[in-house]
mmCIF file of C-alpha atoms in Angstrom:
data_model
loop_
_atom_site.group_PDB
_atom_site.id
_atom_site.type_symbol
_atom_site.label_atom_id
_atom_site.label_comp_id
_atom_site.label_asym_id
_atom_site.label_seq_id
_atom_site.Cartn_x
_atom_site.Cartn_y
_atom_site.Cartn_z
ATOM 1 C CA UNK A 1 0.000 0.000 0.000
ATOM 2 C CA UNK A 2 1.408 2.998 -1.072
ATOM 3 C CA UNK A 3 0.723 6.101 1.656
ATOM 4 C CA UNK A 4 1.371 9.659 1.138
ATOM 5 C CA UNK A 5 2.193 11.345 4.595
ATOM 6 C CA UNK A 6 1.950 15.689 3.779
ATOM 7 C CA UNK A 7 3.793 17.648 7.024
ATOM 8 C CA UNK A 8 5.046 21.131 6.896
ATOM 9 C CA UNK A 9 9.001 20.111 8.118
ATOM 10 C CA UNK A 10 10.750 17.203 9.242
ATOM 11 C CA UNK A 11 11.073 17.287 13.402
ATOM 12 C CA UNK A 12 13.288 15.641 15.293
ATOM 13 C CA UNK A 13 10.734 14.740 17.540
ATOM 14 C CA UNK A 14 8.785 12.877 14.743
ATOM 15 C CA UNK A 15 11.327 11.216 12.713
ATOM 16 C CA UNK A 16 10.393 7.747 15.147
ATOM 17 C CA UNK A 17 6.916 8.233 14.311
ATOM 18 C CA UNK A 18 7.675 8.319 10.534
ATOM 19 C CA UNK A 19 10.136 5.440 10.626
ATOM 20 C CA UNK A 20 7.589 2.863 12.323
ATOM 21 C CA UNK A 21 5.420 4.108 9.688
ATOM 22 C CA UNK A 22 7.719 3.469 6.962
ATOM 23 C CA UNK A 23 8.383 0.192 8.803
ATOM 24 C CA UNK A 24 4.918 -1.041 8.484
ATOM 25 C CA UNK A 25 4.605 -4.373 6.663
ATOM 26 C CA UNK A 26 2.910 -4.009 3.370
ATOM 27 C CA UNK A 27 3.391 -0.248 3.301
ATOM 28 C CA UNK A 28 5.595 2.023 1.048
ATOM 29 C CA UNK A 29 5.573 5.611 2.842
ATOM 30 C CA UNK A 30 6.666 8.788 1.310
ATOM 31 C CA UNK A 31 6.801 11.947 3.501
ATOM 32 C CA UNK A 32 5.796 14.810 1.487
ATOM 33 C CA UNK A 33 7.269 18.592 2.930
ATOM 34 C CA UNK A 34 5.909 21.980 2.163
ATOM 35 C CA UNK A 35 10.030 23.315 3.030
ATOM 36 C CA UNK A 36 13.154 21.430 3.913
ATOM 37 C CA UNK A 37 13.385 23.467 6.946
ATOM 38 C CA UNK A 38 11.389 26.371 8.424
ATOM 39 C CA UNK A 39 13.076 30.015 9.085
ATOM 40 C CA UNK A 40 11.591 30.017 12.670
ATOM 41 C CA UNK A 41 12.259 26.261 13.782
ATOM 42 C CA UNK A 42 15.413 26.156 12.176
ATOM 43 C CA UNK A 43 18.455 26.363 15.011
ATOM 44 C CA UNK A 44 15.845 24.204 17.222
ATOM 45 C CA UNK A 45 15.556 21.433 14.493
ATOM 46 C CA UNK A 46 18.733 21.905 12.266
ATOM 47 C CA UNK A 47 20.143 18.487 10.819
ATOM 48 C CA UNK A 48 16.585 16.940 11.257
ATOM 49 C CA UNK A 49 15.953 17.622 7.279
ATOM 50 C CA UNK A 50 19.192 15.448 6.548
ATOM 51 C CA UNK A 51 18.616 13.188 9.400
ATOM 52 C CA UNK A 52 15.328 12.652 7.821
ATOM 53 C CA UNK A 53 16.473 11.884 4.523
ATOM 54 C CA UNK A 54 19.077 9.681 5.310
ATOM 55 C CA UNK A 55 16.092 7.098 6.431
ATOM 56 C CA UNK A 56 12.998 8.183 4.778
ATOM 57 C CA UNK A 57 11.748 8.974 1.127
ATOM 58 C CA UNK A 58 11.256 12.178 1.480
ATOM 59 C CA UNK A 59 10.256 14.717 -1.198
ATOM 60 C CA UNK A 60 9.720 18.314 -0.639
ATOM 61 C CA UNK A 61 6.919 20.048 -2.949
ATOM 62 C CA UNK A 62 6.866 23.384 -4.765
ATOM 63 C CA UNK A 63 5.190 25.732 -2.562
ATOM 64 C CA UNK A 64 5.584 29.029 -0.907
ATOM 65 C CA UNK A 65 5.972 29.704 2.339
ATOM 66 C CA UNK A 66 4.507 33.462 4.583
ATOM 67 C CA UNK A 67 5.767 34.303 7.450
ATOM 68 C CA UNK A 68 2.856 36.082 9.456
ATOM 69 C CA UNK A 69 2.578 37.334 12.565
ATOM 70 C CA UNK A 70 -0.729 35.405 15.115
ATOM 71 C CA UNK A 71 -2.434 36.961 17.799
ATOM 72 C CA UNK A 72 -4.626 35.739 19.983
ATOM 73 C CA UNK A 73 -7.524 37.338 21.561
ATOM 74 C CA UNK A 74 -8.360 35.178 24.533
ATOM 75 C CA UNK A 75 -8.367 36.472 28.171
ATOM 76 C CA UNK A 76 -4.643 37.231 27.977
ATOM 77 C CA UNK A 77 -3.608 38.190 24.316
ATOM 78 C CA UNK A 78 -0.319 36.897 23.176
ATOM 79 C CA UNK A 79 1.488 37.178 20.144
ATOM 80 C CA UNK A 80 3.736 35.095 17.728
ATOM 81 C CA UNK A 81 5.568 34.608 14.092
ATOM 82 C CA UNK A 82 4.029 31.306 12.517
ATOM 83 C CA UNK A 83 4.949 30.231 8.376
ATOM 84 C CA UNK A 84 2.040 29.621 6.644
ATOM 85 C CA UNK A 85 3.268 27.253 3.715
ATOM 86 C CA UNK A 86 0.827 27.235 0.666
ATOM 87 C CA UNK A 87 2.408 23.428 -1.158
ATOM 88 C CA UNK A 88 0.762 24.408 -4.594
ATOM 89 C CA UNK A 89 3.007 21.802 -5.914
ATOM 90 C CA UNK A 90 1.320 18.859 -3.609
ATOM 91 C CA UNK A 91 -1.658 17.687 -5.641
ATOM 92 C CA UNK A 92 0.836 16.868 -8.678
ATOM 93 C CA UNK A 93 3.526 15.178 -6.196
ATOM 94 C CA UNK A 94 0.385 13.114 -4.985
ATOM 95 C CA UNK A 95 -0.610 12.480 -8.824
ATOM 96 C CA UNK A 96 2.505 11.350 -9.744
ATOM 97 C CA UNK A 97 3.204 9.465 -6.086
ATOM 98 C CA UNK A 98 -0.375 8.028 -6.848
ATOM 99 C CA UNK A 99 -0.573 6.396 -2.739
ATOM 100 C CA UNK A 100 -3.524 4.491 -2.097
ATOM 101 C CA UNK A 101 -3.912 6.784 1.369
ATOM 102 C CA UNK A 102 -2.792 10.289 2.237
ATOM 103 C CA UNK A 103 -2.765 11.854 5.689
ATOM 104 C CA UNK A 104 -2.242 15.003 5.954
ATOM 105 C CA UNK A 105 -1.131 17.432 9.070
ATOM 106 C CA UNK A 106 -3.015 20.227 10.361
ATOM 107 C CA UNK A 107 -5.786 22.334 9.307
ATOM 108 C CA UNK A 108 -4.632 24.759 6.381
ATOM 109 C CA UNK A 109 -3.782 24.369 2.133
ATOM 110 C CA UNK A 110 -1.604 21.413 2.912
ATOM 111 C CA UNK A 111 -4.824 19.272 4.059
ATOM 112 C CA UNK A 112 -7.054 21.405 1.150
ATOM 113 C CA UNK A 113 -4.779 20.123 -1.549
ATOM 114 C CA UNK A 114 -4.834 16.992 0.191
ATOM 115 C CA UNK A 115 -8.111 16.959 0.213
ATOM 116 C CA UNK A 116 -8.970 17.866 -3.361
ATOM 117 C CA UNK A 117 -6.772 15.006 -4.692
ATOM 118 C CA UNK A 118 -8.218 12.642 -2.282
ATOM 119 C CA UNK A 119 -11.459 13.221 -3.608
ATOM 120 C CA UNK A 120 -10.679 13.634 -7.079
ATOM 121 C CA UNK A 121 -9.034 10.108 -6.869
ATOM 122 C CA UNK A 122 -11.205 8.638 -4.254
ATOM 123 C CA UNK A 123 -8.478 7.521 -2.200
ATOM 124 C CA UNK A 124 -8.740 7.544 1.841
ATOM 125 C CA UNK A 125 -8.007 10.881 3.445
ATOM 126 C CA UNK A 126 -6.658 11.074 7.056
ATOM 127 C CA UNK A 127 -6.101 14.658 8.792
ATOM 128 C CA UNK A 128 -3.681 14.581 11.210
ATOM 129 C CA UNK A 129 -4.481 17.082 13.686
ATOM 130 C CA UNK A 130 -4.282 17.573 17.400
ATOM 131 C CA UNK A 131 -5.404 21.230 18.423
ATOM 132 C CA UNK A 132 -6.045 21.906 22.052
ATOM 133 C CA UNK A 133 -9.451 22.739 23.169
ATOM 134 C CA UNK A 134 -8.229 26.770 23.673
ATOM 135 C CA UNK A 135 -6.032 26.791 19.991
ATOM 136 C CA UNK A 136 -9.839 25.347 18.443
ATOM 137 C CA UNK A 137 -11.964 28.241 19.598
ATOM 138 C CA UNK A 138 -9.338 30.471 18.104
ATOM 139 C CA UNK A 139 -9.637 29.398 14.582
ATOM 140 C CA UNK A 140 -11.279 31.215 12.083
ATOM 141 C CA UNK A 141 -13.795 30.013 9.557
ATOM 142 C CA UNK A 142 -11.625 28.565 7.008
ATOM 143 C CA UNK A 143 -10.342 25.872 9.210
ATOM 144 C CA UNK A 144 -13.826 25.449 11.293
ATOM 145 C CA UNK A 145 -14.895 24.368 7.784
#
């Protein structure tokens, strides 16, 4: 079975999720990225793209990539620089990947693209995402949708 796996960056902290993954009998993964690395995670996680690569197929996808600045406006308003990468280069990767699955990460283009070629296809879509309750009631009506 051939699954598609769409994340914004490789992390160190989930390279042994993706190799038990990879590891699974029957199952050829390929981890698709919207950016080798990421401007703001990028002393935290450096060598985690090569790291990565070294044990994974890994493909990174033509996209583009905004840094933006977030703010919150809970009780106590806080504020923060977050990359918004746009993969417009992710539905043909999937096309010419053609995986039986994809999961996808998060709630943003990433999982729309997903989600287009997933239907388009008919092949099994799987989000990936793991908001708390507080970071939920802050989205806006794009990813509510």
């Amino acid at each position: 079975m051939r699954v598609a796996l769409l994340t914004n960056i490789l992390t160190p902290y989930r390279l042994p999720v993706y190799r038990d993954l990879a590891a699974t009998a029957g199952w050829q993964l390929r981890v698709m990225l919207c950016a080798a690395d990421d401007p703001s995670w990028q002393r935290a996680f450096a060598g985690a793209y090569e790291e990565g690569r070294a044990s994974l197929d890994v493909q990174v996808v033509a996209g583009a990539s905004l840094r933006r600045r977030v703010r919150t406006h809970r009780a106590q308003s806080s504020e923060h620089w977050a990359t918004l990468h746009v993969p417009w280069g992710a539905f043909g990767a999937l096309r010419r990947f053609a995986p039986d699955a994809v999961v996808s990460s998060e709630l943003g283009p990433r999982t729309a693209f997903a989600a287009a070629y997933a239907a388009f296809f008919r092949v099994p879509l799987v989000i990936w995402s793991y908001h708390a309750r507080s970071a939920a009631a802050a989205v806006g009506p794009w990813r509510r949708a």
